[in-house]
Amino acid sequence: MTSQTSAPSEPAEPPAPPPVDYTPFTHLTVPNAPLYRQVTRAFLVAKERFAVHLRPEDVHAALDADTRPADIEAVVKALDSLVAWGNLRADPDHARVTAVEDFYRRRFIYQLTRAGEAAEAALGTYDEALGRRGELQAVALHDIVTQLRALLVIVAEDEPDPAKAYVALSVLTARFTDLADNARAFMGSLQRTIDLHDIEVEAFLAYKDRLIQYLERFIQDLITVGGRIALLIGELEQQGRVGPLLRLAAVREAADASPEDAEHAEAVAYERWAGRWSGLAQWFVSGEGRESQARLLRGRALGAIPQLLAVVRQLNERRAGRSDRSADFRTLARWFAEAPDDEARHRLWRVAFGLYSSRHLTVDGDTLTERTAAPEPASTPWGRSRPLRISPQLRRTGSYERRGKPRRVADRGEARRRLAEIAARQAGEVKEARERLATGGPVRLSRLGELDPIAFQLFLRLLGDALATWRPGMTTTAATSGDGSMEVRLTALDDGSMAEVRTPDGVFRGPDHLIDIVDLTAEIR
């Protein structure tokens, strides 16, 4: 008796994904599209009220009274079309059948299909994105600081809790995403506001004051809190602390995956979390040859303020009746049209634009000698002046240039090397100035000692940034330098003492304060 073994069968190919059907979006591009949109919205409102089926008269009553069709048959035709496109499903309506004649009469009740609900959800997202005006979320900056500090606490534990790490990273990602999206939308809407030309003057002037205050408050928070966020990100990235946190979040996210897909799901989740963290770090921390998005946003917001003021100036000039360039050109065109003859038009042209006939030509040496001996007045008309003897080469070629070997390319290597040395020396001087100004804790201004010119200039900029954030009633303020490399905290003293800072150029005097200067670049390194 012989046994036969059959060859192992090849694994079956996975079934092809079903084709995507976009027919439920047909009602957007056909005639009577507004009516179809109202009908589908009526079903969405009914679904929110837990009503599953609607009859034609219910839909007709739910439509807007101003645009509602007078005849219910138009609504019935719209419902039938939506059924054909897959947005709705029609079921026979037997609830109101009281006679045999009613049974054979065509009556339906309608409800949204899954495809119809998906189409309406997509359209709702589209309308929401287009209608978003955006906002500069200063509160989100403080929330990001809170979550970064929570991550520092979690990573300092002997065995970090995956659930806590996942929740903190999720909240951090959500707040950062909202901040970035809303900031992008706000700056786009702000640019459209600046570019408006036919805006109502009173409305824009009232809006301008609130907008400038809004921008100034956000810029102040972005400078102070943004530097703090960059510092916290640097602390987390030291000694490879971010990787284990992201790995914990990825493990937590892939915990519910099937056993055979667990490893792949964890790898995909880790890559996704690493991309999110990279985007967060690049948004707040500048790199070599790349400015952070926070700094670019601050520049855009600062640049928007003078642009708004320029629009206000133009509006004021328009209200005062001052003429602009287009009005001047229209007046000049009217003068040209009313001129009596061509001679008057030529005279008007010369007066308006200052474009006179050219009286300078490149001539040969004999002509120059003759003109030097007997100069021709500039007011002499061309027809009455002596002829100019022009060189045949100039008349034939229009140029005196002689063909020959091209000039040798200059070697700029030495100049580039000197520029690099100057840049390196200046960078070193600035670094030494930062190290000289770092106080290591609160000290009195009077104890800073003597400062060299570079350190004193940096000190004045830091002091100016701190005083710019000072408001009446405040006793303490903090600010970050424009490049995000230094942070200064200033506290007023009530003892009435004076401080002197000596420099080679003189003595800087003022009320004494407690000052704390931190070199952020040193802490990040």
Short mmCIF file of C-alpha atoms in Angstrom, two decimals:
data_model
loop_
_atom_site.label_atom_id
_atom_site.label_comp_id
_atom_site.label_asym_id
_atom_site.label_seq_id
_atom_site.Cartn_x
_atom_site.Cartn_y
_atom_site.Cartn_z
CA MET A 1 0.00 0.00 0.00
CA THR A 2 1.54 3.29 -1.10
CA SER A 3 0.85 6.71 0.33
CA GLN A 4 0.71 9.77 -1.79
CA THR A 5 1.54 13.25 -0.51
CA SER A 6 0.18 16.23 -2.31
CA ALA A 7 2.35 19.30 -2.86
CA PRO A 8 1.58 22.19 -0.55
CA SER A 9 -0.77 24.63 -2.13
CA GLU A 10 0.40 28.19 -2.73
CA PRO A 11 -1.10 30.80 -0.43
CA ALA A 12 -4.02 32.56 -1.93
CA GLU A 13 -3.51 36.17 -2.92
CA PRO A 14 -5.26 38.68 -0.68
CA PRO A 15 -8.46 39.98 -2.18
CA ALA A 16 -8.21 43.28 -3.97
CA PRO A 17 -9.68 46.23 -2.07
CA PRO A 18 -13.13 47.20 -3.28
CA PRO A 19 -13.23 50.17 -5.64
CA VAL A 20 -13.93 53.51 -4.01
CA ASP A 21 -17.29 54.97 -5.02
CA TYR A 22 -17.65 58.75 -4.86
CA THR A 23 -21.19 58.83 -6.24
CA PRO A 24 -22.61 60.28 -2.97
CA PHE A 25 -20.79 63.53 -3.83
CA THR A 26 -22.65 63.89 -7.14
CA HIS A 27 -25.28 66.16 -5.63
CA LEU A 28 -22.66 68.92 -5.22
CA THR A 29 -22.11 69.43 -8.96
CA VAL A 30 -25.61 69.17 -10.42
CA PRO A 31 -28.38 71.74 -10.79
CA ASN A 32 -30.38 72.41 -7.61
CA ALA A 33 -27.30 71.57 -5.51
CA PRO A 34 -28.39 74.00 -2.72
CA LEU A 35 -31.69 72.08 -2.38
CA TYR A 36 -29.84 68.75 -2.10
CA ARG A 37 -27.55 70.20 0.57
CA GLN A 38 -30.53 71.43 2.60
CA VAL A 39 -32.19 68.01 2.34
CA THR A 40 -29.10 66.14 3.56
CA ARG A 41 -28.61 68.64 6.40
CA ALA A 42 -32.22 68.00 7.45
CA PHE A 43 -31.39 64.30 7.81
CA LEU A 44 -28.24 65.15 9.84
CA VAL A 45 -30.25 67.33 12.22
CA ALA A 46 -32.84 64.57 12.56
CA LYS A 47 -30.09 62.03 13.30
CA GLU A 48 -28.76 64.25 16.11
CA ARG A 49 -32.28 64.16 17.58
CA PHE A 50 -32.31 60.35 17.29
CA ALA A 51 -34.89 60.36 14.46
CA VAL A 52 -34.01 57.60 12.01
CA HIS A 53 -36.62 57.89 9.24
CA LEU A 54 -38.15 60.97 7.65
CA ARG A 55 -41.15 61.27 5.36
CA PRO A 56 -41.21 63.77 2.48
CA GLU A 57 -43.49 66.13 4.38
CA ASP A 58 -41.09 66.04 7.36
CA VAL A 59 -38.20 67.00 5.11
CA HIS A 60 -40.28 69.74 3.48
CA ALA A 61 -41.13 71.22 6.88
CA ALA A 62 -37.49 71.09 8.01
CA LEU A 63 -36.22 73.17 5.06
CA ASP A 64 -35.54 76.89 5.34
CA ALA A 65 -38.78 78.82 4.89
CA ASP A 66 -37.13 81.38 2.58
CA THR A 67 -35.79 78.81 0.09
CA ARG A 68 -38.28 75.99 0.61
CA PRO A 69 -39.99 74.79 -2.63
CA ALA A 70 -43.67 75.59 -2.72
CA ASP A 71 -44.53 72.13 -4.07
CA ILE A 72 -43.66 69.05 -2.04
CA GLU A 73 -43.14 67.13 -5.28
CA ALA A 74 -39.82 68.99 -5.76
CA VAL A 75 -38.67 67.60 -2.41
CA VAL A 76 -39.80 64.09 -3.41
CA LYS A 77 -37.78 64.33 -6.66
CA ALA A 78 -34.74 65.48 -4.68
CA LEU A 79 -35.13 62.55 -2.27
CA ASP A 80 -35.37 60.07 -5.16
CA SER A 81 -32.23 61.52 -6.75
CA LEU A 82 -30.32 61.22 -3.47
CA VAL A 83 -31.48 57.60 -3.22
CA ALA A 84 -30.11 56.96 -6.73
CA TRP A 85 -26.73 58.46 -5.76
CA GLY A 86 -26.50 56.39 -2.58
CA ASN A 87 -26.93 59.19 -0.02
CA LEU A 88 -30.33 57.96 1.18
CA ARG A 89 -32.19 54.68 1.44
CA ALA A 90 -35.93 54.45 0.70
CA ASP A 91 -38.17 51.94 2.51
CA PRO A 92 -41.87 51.36 1.87
CA ASP A 93 -44.05 53.30 4.29
CA HIS A 94 -46.73 50.84 5.51
CA ALA A 95 -47.45 52.66 8.77
CA ARG A 96 -50.17 54.84 7.24
CA VAL A 97 -51.83 52.19 5.05
CA THR A 98 -55.54 52.06 5.90
CA ALA A 99 -56.97 50.72 2.66
CA VAL A 100 -55.99 48.56 -0.30
CA GLU A 101 -55.64 51.68 -2.44
CA ASP A 102 -53.08 53.11 0.02
CA PHE A 103 -51.06 49.89 -0.16
CA TYR A 104 -50.61 50.19 -3.92
CA ARG A 105 -49.89 53.94 -3.76
CA ARG A 106 -46.19 54.84 -3.86
CA ARG A 107 -45.16 55.87 -0.31
CA PHE A 108 -41.61 55.79 1.12
CA ILE A 109 -39.72 56.80 4.23
CA TYR A 110 -36.07 57.80 3.93
CA GLN A 111 -32.93 57.56 6.02
CA LEU A 112 -29.22 58.31 5.57
CA THR A 113 -26.95 55.54 4.34
CA ARG A 114 -23.41 54.96 5.62
CA ALA A 115 -22.07 56.51 2.41
CA GLY A 116 -24.34 59.52 2.87
CA GLU A 117 -23.19 60.02 6.46
CA ALA A 118 -19.53 59.76 5.38
CA ALA A 119 -20.08 62.33 2.62
CA GLU A 120 -21.75 64.76 5.04
CA ALA A 121 -18.94 64.28 7.57
CA ALA A 122 -16.37 65.09 4.88
CA LEU A 123 -18.30 68.18 3.79
CA GLY A 124 -18.63 69.31 7.40
CA THR A 125 -14.87 69.05 7.86
CA TYR A 126 -14.34 70.98 4.62
CA ASP A 127 -16.70 73.79 5.69
CA GLU A 128 -15.09 73.95 9.13
CA ALA A 129 -11.58 74.22 7.68
CA LEU A 130 -12.62 76.99 5.29
CA GLY A 131 -14.45 78.90 8.01
CA ARG A 132 -11.63 78.69 10.54
CA ARG A 133 -10.21 82.14 11.25
CA GLY A 134 -7.45 80.85 13.48
CA GLU A 135 -6.06 82.31 16.67
CA LEU A 136 -2.73 82.76 18.40
CA GLN A 137 -3.10 80.47 21.39
CA ALA A 138 -0.92 81.85 24.18
CA VAL A 139 -2.61 79.44 26.60
CA ALA A 140 -1.38 76.51 24.48
CA LEU A 141 2.21 77.66 25.08
CA HIS A 142 1.73 77.38 28.85
CA ASP A 143 0.05 73.98 28.42
CA ILE A 144 3.04 72.76 26.42
CA VAL A 145 5.37 73.89 29.23
CA THR A 146 3.22 71.98 31.74
CA GLN A 147 3.34 68.75 29.71
CA LEU A 148 7.10 69.02 29.11
CA ARG A 149 7.67 69.39 32.84
CA ALA A 150 5.42 66.36 33.42
CA LEU A 151 7.58 64.37 30.97
CA LEU A 152 10.71 65.41 32.90
CA VAL A 153 9.14 64.05 36.09
CA ILE A 154 8.11 60.80 34.36
CA VAL A 155 11.50 60.16 32.78
CA ALA A 156 13.24 60.75 36.13
CA GLU A 157 11.45 57.74 37.67
CA ASP A 158 13.26 54.42 37.98
CA GLU A 159 10.52 52.65 36.00
CA PRO A 160 8.50 55.22 34.03
CA ASP A 161 4.78 54.47 33.77
CA PRO A 162 3.84 53.80 30.10
CA ALA A 163 0.29 55.06 30.67
CA LYS A 164 1.49 58.38 32.10
CA ALA A 165 4.03 58.83 29.32
CA TYR A 166 1.41 58.07 26.65
CA VAL A 167 -1.14 60.49 28.13
CA ALA A 168 1.41 63.29 28.55
CA LEU A 169 2.74 62.88 25.01
CA SER A 170 -0.80 62.70 23.59
CA VAL A 171 -1.87 65.91 25.33
CA LEU A 172 1.39 67.59 24.31
CA THR A 173 0.88 66.57 20.66
CA ALA A 174 -2.75 67.71 20.66
CA ARG A 175 -1.96 71.13 22.13
CA PHE A 176 1.00 71.63 19.81
CA THR A 177 -1.07 70.62 16.76
CA ASP A 178 -3.80 73.09 17.73
CA LEU A 179 -1.21 75.83 18.26
CA ALA A 180 0.50 75.27 14.89
CA ASP A 181 -2.73 74.90 12.87
CA ASN A 182 -4.42 77.92 14.44
CA ALA A 183 -1.30 80.07 14.09
CA ARG A 184 -1.05 79.20 10.40
CA ALA A 185 -4.74 79.94 9.84
CA PHE A 186 -4.55 83.20 11.81
CA MET A 187 -1.55 84.53 9.90
CA GLY A 188 -3.30 83.69 6.62
CA SER A 189 -6.46 85.52 7.67
CA LEU A 190 -4.34 88.41 8.98
CA GLN A 191 -2.64 88.80 5.60
CA ARG A 192 -6.04 88.81 3.90
CA THR A 193 -7.13 91.55 6.31
CA ILE A 194 -4.04 93.62 5.50
CA ASP A 195 -4.61 93.18 1.76
CA LEU A 196 -8.22 94.43 1.91
CA HIS A 197 -8.87 97.56 -0.13
CA ASP A 198 -12.61 98.18 0.10
CA ILE A 199 -12.99 97.65 3.83
CA GLU A 200 -15.12 100.00 5.90
CA VAL A 201 -12.82 102.57 7.48
CA GLU A 202 -14.53 102.75 10.89
CA ALA A 203 -14.72 98.97 11.21
CA PHE A 204 -11.06 98.52 10.29
CA LEU A 205 -9.84 101.23 12.68
CA ALA A 206 -11.75 99.66 15.57
CA TYR A 207 -10.46 96.20 14.60
CA LYS A 208 -6.89 97.49 14.25
CA ASP A 209 -6.52 98.55 17.89
CA ARG A 210 -7.72 95.22 19.23
CA LEU A 211 -5.58 93.29 16.75
CA ILE A 212 -2.36 95.14 17.59
CA GLN A 213 -2.91 94.58 21.33
CA TYR A 214 -3.60 90.91 20.57
CA LEU A 215 -0.38 90.57 18.54
CA GLU A 216 1.74 92.37 21.14
CA ARG A 217 0.44 90.13 23.94
CA PHE A 218 1.12 86.95 21.94
CA ILE A 219 4.59 88.13 20.87
CA GLN A 220 5.48 88.77 24.51
CA ASP A 221 4.27 85.29 25.52
CA LEU A 222 6.04 83.69 22.55
CA ILE A 223 9.35 85.33 23.52
CA THR A 224 9.18 84.44 27.22
CA VAL A 225 7.42 81.06 27.12
CA GLY A 226 8.99 79.97 23.81
CA GLY A 227 12.50 80.25 25.29
CA ARG A 228 11.36 78.21 28.29
CA ILE A 229 9.94 75.53 25.98
CA ALA A 230 13.22 75.37 24.03
CA LEU A 231 15.10 74.94 27.31
CA LEU A 232 12.81 72.10 28.45
CA ILE A 233 13.14 70.35 25.08
CA GLY A 234 16.93 70.57 25.44
CA GLU A 235 16.76 69.06 28.93
CA LEU A 236 14.65 66.16 27.66
CA GLU A 237 16.96 65.49 24.73
CA GLN A 238 20.03 65.32 26.97
CA GLN A 239 21.43 61.81 27.53
CA GLY A 240 18.87 60.27 25.17
CA ARG A 241 15.81 60.69 27.41
CA VAL A 242 13.31 61.24 24.59
CA GLY A 243 13.79 57.85 22.92
CA PRO A 244 12.62 55.76 25.92
CA LEU A 245 9.57 58.01 26.37
CA LEU A 246 8.60 57.61 22.73
CA ARG A 247 9.17 53.85 22.99
CA LEU A 248 6.84 53.66 26.01
CA ALA A 249 4.16 55.57 24.13
CA ALA A 250 4.55 53.32 21.08
CA VAL A 251 4.25 50.17 23.23
CA ARG A 252 1.15 51.58 24.89
CA GLU A 253 -0.41 52.48 21.53
CA ALA A 254 0.31 49.04 20.01
CA ALA A 255 -0.87 47.11 23.07
CA ASP A 256 -4.19 46.12 21.46
CA ALA A 257 -2.69 44.92 18.18
CA SER A 258 -2.92 41.25 17.26
CA PRO A 259 0.10 39.10 18.30
CA GLU A 260 1.35 38.61 14.74
CA ASP A 261 1.16 42.38 14.05
CA ALA A 262 2.40 43.60 17.44
CA GLU A 263 6.03 44.17 16.42
CA HIS A 264 5.11 45.95 13.19
CA ALA A 265 2.47 48.09 14.92
CA GLU A 266 4.97 49.09 17.61
CA ALA A 267 7.57 50.08 14.99
CA VAL A 268 5.01 52.13 13.06
CA ALA A 269 3.80 53.83 16.25
CA TYR A 270 7.37 54.65 17.32
CA GLU A 271 8.14 56.18 13.93
CA ARG A 272 4.98 58.27 14.15
CA TRP A 273 5.83 59.51 17.66
CA ALA A 274 9.41 60.30 16.60
CA GLY A 275 8.09 62.42 13.73
CA ARG A 276 5.78 64.31 16.08
CA TRP A 277 8.60 65.03 18.53
CA SER A 278 10.88 66.15 15.70
CA GLY A 279 8.21 68.57 14.50
CA LEU A 280 7.77 69.96 18.02
CA ALA A 281 11.51 70.45 18.52
CA GLN A 282 12.01 72.13 15.14
CA TRP A 283 9.06 74.43 15.85
CA PHE A 284 10.68 75.90 18.98
CA VAL A 285 14.44 75.23 18.64
CA SER A 286 16.55 76.75 15.85
CA GLY A 287 19.19 74.65 14.17
CA GLU A 288 22.29 75.34 12.13
CA GLY A 289 21.22 77.26 9.04
CA ARG A 290 17.53 76.95 10.00
CA GLU A 291 15.33 79.23 12.06
CA SER A 292 12.62 77.78 14.26
CA GLN A 293 8.99 78.17 13.27
CA ALA A 294 8.35 80.07 16.52
CA ARG A 295 10.94 82.66 15.55
CA LEU A 296 9.52 82.93 12.03
CA LEU A 297 6.03 83.32 13.46
CA ARG A 298 7.28 86.04 15.79
CA GLY A 299 8.84 87.85 12.83
CA ARG A 300 5.61 87.57 10.84
CA ALA A 301 3.59 88.90 13.76
CA LEU A 302 6.01 91.77 14.32
CA GLY A 303 5.99 92.59 10.62
CA ALA A 304 2.19 92.62 10.56
CA ILE A 305 2.02 95.56 12.97
CA PRO A 306 3.76 98.12 10.67
CA GLN A 307 1.77 96.74 7.74
CA LEU A 308 -1.45 97.39 9.65
CA LEU A 309 -0.26 100.89 10.48
CA ALA A 310 0.54 101.47 6.80
CA VAL A 311 -3.02 100.46 5.89
CA VAL A 312 -4.32 102.88 8.52
CA ARG A 313 -2.17 105.65 7.05
CA GLN A 314 -3.55 104.96 3.58
CA LEU A 315 -7.10 104.99 4.91
CA ASN A 316 -6.49 108.30 6.66
CA GLU A 317 -5.04 109.80 3.50
CA ARG A 318 -8.06 108.56 1.59
CA ARG A 319 -10.41 110.08 4.15
CA ALA A 320 -8.52 113.40 4.08
CA GLY A 321 -8.96 113.60 0.32
CA ARG A 322 -5.27 113.46 -0.51
CA SER A 323 -4.52 112.49 -4.09
CA ASP A 324 -2.73 109.27 -4.87
CA ARG A 325 -0.69 108.22 -7.88
CA SER A 326 -3.64 106.85 -9.83
CA ALA A 327 -5.53 110.14 -9.35
CA ASP A 328 -2.46 112.09 -10.50
CA PHE A 329 -2.18 110.00 -13.66
CA ARG A 330 -5.88 110.48 -14.43
CA THR A 331 -5.51 114.24 -14.04
CA LEU A 332 -2.41 114.22 -16.27
CA ALA A 333 -4.27 112.20 -18.91
CA ARG A 334 -7.07 114.77 -18.87
CA TRP A 335 -4.50 117.56 -19.36
CA PHE A 336 -3.02 115.73 -22.35
CA ALA A 337 -6.49 115.33 -23.88
CA GLU A 338 -7.25 119.03 -23.39
CA ALA A 339 -3.88 120.28 -24.80
CA PRO A 340 -4.39 122.47 -27.91
CA ASP A 341 -1.59 121.01 -30.07
CA ASP A 342 1.35 118.57 -30.14
CA GLU A 343 3.83 121.23 -29.09
CA ALA A 344 1.90 121.82 -25.89
CA ARG A 345 1.69 118.04 -25.28
CA HIS A 346 5.48 117.70 -25.71
CA ARG A 347 6.05 120.56 -23.30
CA LEU A 348 3.67 118.96 -20.81
CA TRP A 349 5.52 115.64 -21.20
CA ARG A 350 8.89 117.22 -20.45
CA VAL A 351 7.56 119.08 -17.42
CA ALA A 352 5.77 116.01 -16.01
CA PHE A 353 8.48 113.38 -16.50
CA GLY A 354 11.70 115.31 -17.09
CA LEU A 355 12.56 113.18 -20.15
CA TYR A 356 14.37 115.57 -22.50
CA SER A 357 16.17 114.83 -25.75
CA SER A 358 19.64 113.36 -25.28
CA ARG A 359 22.53 115.74 -26.07
CA HIS A 360 25.39 113.46 -25.05
CA LEU A 361 26.93 111.10 -27.60
CA THR A 362 30.24 109.28 -27.66
CA VAL A 363 32.16 110.94 -30.50
CA ASP A 364 35.71 110.88 -31.79
CA GLY A 365 38.58 113.02 -30.52
CA ASP A 366 38.38 115.66 -33.26
CA THR A 367 34.73 116.38 -32.48
CA LEU A 368 35.49 116.67 -28.78
CA THR A 369 38.34 119.10 -29.48
CA GLU A 370 36.13 121.20 -31.74
CA ARG A 371 33.30 121.30 -29.22
CA THR A 372 35.72 122.25 -26.45
CA ALA A 373 37.03 125.16 -28.49
CA ALA A 374 33.56 126.32 -29.56
CA PRO A 375 30.93 124.85 -27.21
CA GLU A 376 27.35 124.46 -28.42
CA PRO A 377 24.69 125.84 -26.03
CA ALA A 378 22.36 123.16 -24.63
CA SER A 379 19.34 125.21 -25.68
CA THR A 380 20.28 125.05 -29.39
CA PRO A 381 17.69 123.06 -31.40
CA TRP A 382 18.96 119.99 -33.20
CA GLY A 383 18.04 121.40 -36.59
CA ARG A 384 20.14 124.53 -36.11
CA SER A 385 23.17 123.00 -34.42
CA ARG A 386 26.37 121.94 -36.13
CA PRO A 387 26.53 118.29 -37.21
CA LEU A 388 28.30 115.75 -35.02
CA ARG A 389 31.12 113.75 -36.54
CA ILE A 390 30.64 110.22 -35.18
CA SER A 391 33.29 107.53 -35.43
CA PRO A 392 32.63 105.03 -38.27
CA GLN A 393 33.15 102.15 -35.83
CA LEU A 394 30.48 103.53 -33.50
CA ARG A 395 28.11 104.11 -36.42
CA ARG A 396 28.70 100.61 -37.81
CA THR A 397 28.70 98.53 -34.63
CA GLY A 398 27.08 100.83 -32.05
CA SER A 399 29.93 100.11 -29.62
CA TYR A 400 33.55 101.04 -29.00
CA GLU A 401 34.32 97.72 -27.32
CA ARG A 402 37.28 95.86 -28.73
CA ARG A 403 37.21 92.08 -28.86
CA GLY A 404 39.92 90.34 -26.95
CA LYS A 405 40.71 87.91 -24.20
CA PRO A 406 38.26 87.95 -21.26
CA ARG A 407 39.49 89.25 -17.98
CA ARG A 408 40.91 86.77 -15.54
CA VAL A 409 38.57 85.67 -12.78
CA ALA A 410 39.59 87.28 -9.53
CA ASP A 411 40.52 84.93 -6.72
CA ARG A 412 38.24 85.70 -3.78
CA GLY A 413 39.63 82.97 -1.53
CA GLU A 414 41.65 85.35 0.64
CA ALA A 415 38.66 87.68 1.09
CA ARG A 416 36.41 84.76 2.03
CA ARG A 417 39.00 83.52 4.52
CA ARG A 418 39.21 86.95 6.12
CA LEU A 419 35.42 87.16 6.34
CA ALA A 420 35.31 83.72 7.97
CA GLU A 421 37.97 84.82 10.49
CA ILE A 422 36.00 87.97 11.28
CA ALA A 423 32.78 85.97 11.74
CA ALA A 424 34.52 83.43 13.97
CA ARG A 425 36.12 86.20 16.05
CA GLN A 426 32.77 87.99 16.44
CA ALA A 427 31.05 84.74 17.44
CA GLY A 428 33.76 84.12 20.02
CA GLU A 429 33.41 87.64 21.41
CA VAL A 430 29.63 87.23 21.71
CA LYS A 431 30.12 83.88 23.45
CA GLU A 432 32.56 85.43 25.92
CA ALA A 433 30.09 88.28 26.51
CA ARG A 434 27.31 85.78 27.29
CA GLU A 435 29.56 83.91 29.68
CA ARG A 436 30.60 87.21 31.31
CA LEU A 437 26.97 88.32 31.80
CA ALA A 438 25.64 85.00 33.14
CA THR A 439 25.10 85.73 36.83
CA GLY A 440 24.42 82.20 38.10
CA GLY A 441 21.57 83.52 40.23
CA PRO A 442 19.96 86.82 41.27
CA VAL A 443 22.49 89.60 41.91
CA ARG A 444 22.29 93.36 42.21
CA LEU A 445 22.97 95.49 39.16
CA SER A 446 25.56 97.37 41.19
CA ARG A 447 27.61 94.17 41.53
CA LEU A 448 27.99 93.44 37.81
CA GLY A 449 31.33 95.22 37.80
CA GLU A 450 33.01 96.73 34.74
CA LEU A 451 31.85 95.52 31.32
CA ASP A 452 33.70 95.64 28.03
CA PRO A 453 31.91 97.30 25.06
CA ILE A 454 30.57 94.04 23.58
CA ALA A 455 29.27 92.74 26.91
CA PHE A 456 27.76 96.16 27.66
CA GLN A 457 25.92 96.24 24.32
CA LEU A 458 24.51 92.76 24.99
CA PHE A 459 23.56 93.87 28.53
CA LEU A 460 21.69 96.91 27.17
CA ARG A 461 19.73 94.73 24.73
CA LEU A 462 18.76 92.31 27.51
CA LEU A 463 17.78 95.17 29.79
CA GLY A 464 15.70 96.71 27.00
CA ASP A 465 13.90 93.40 26.37
CA ALA A 466 13.07 93.10 30.08
CA LEU A 467 11.89 96.70 30.43
CA ALA A 468 9.75 96.33 27.30
CA THR A 469 7.64 93.77 29.15
CA TRP A 470 7.36 95.92 32.30
CA ARG A 471 3.86 97.11 33.10
CA PRO A 472 2.61 99.49 35.84
CA GLY A 473 2.28 97.72 39.17
CA MET A 474 4.79 94.97 38.31
CA THR A 475 7.76 94.21 40.55
CA THR A 476 9.26 91.30 38.60
CA THR A 477 9.51 90.54 34.90
CA ALA A 478 11.29 88.08 32.63
CA ALA A 479 12.24 88.17 28.97
CA THR A 480 14.22 86.21 26.41
CA SER A 481 16.64 87.75 23.93
CA GLY A 482 15.61 87.98 20.30
CA ASP A 483 17.82 85.04 19.27
CA GLY A 484 16.64 82.91 22.19
CA SER A 485 20.14 82.55 23.64
CA MET A 486 19.74 84.54 26.88
CA GLU A 487 17.02 84.92 29.50
CA VAL A 488 16.87 87.82 31.95
CA ARG A 489 14.76 88.21 35.10
CA LEU A 490 14.51 91.69 36.62
CA THR A 491 13.14 92.46 40.12
CA ALA A 492 12.66 95.97 41.50
CA LEU A 493 14.10 96.94 44.90
CA ASP A 494 12.34 99.27 47.31
CA ASP A 495 15.43 100.52 49.16
CA GLY A 496 16.00 103.44 46.76
CA SER A 497 19.62 102.43 46.04
CA MET A 498 21.37 103.34 42.78
CA ALA A 499 23.52 101.12 40.58
CA GLU A 500 26.57 101.99 38.48
CA VAL A 501 27.91 99.84 35.64
CA ARG A 502 31.32 101.01 34.46
CA THR A 503 32.46 100.68 30.85
CA PRO A 504 35.47 102.04 28.93
CA ASP A 505 33.14 104.64 27.38
CA GLY A 506 31.61 105.91 30.64
CA VAL A 507 29.39 105.02 33.59
CA PHE A 508 25.83 103.70 33.29
CA ARG A 509 23.67 104.77 36.25
CA GLY A 510 20.13 103.90 37.30
CA PRO A 511 17.92 102.49 40.07
CA ASP A 512 19.34 99.30 41.49
CA HIS A 513 17.50 96.02 40.72
CA LEU A 514 17.98 92.33 41.25
CA ILE A 515 18.95 90.76 37.94
CA ASP A 516 19.31 87.10 36.96
CA ILE A 517 20.85 86.43 33.52
CA VAL A 518 20.83 82.84 32.22
CA ASP A 519 22.84 81.65 29.20
CA LEU A 520 20.32 79.28 27.57
CA THR A 521 22.85 77.96 25.05
CA ALA A 522 25.12 76.75 27.83
CA GLU A 523 22.26 74.84 29.49
CA ILE A 524 21.19 73.27 26.19
CA ARG A 525 24.74 72.13 25.50
#
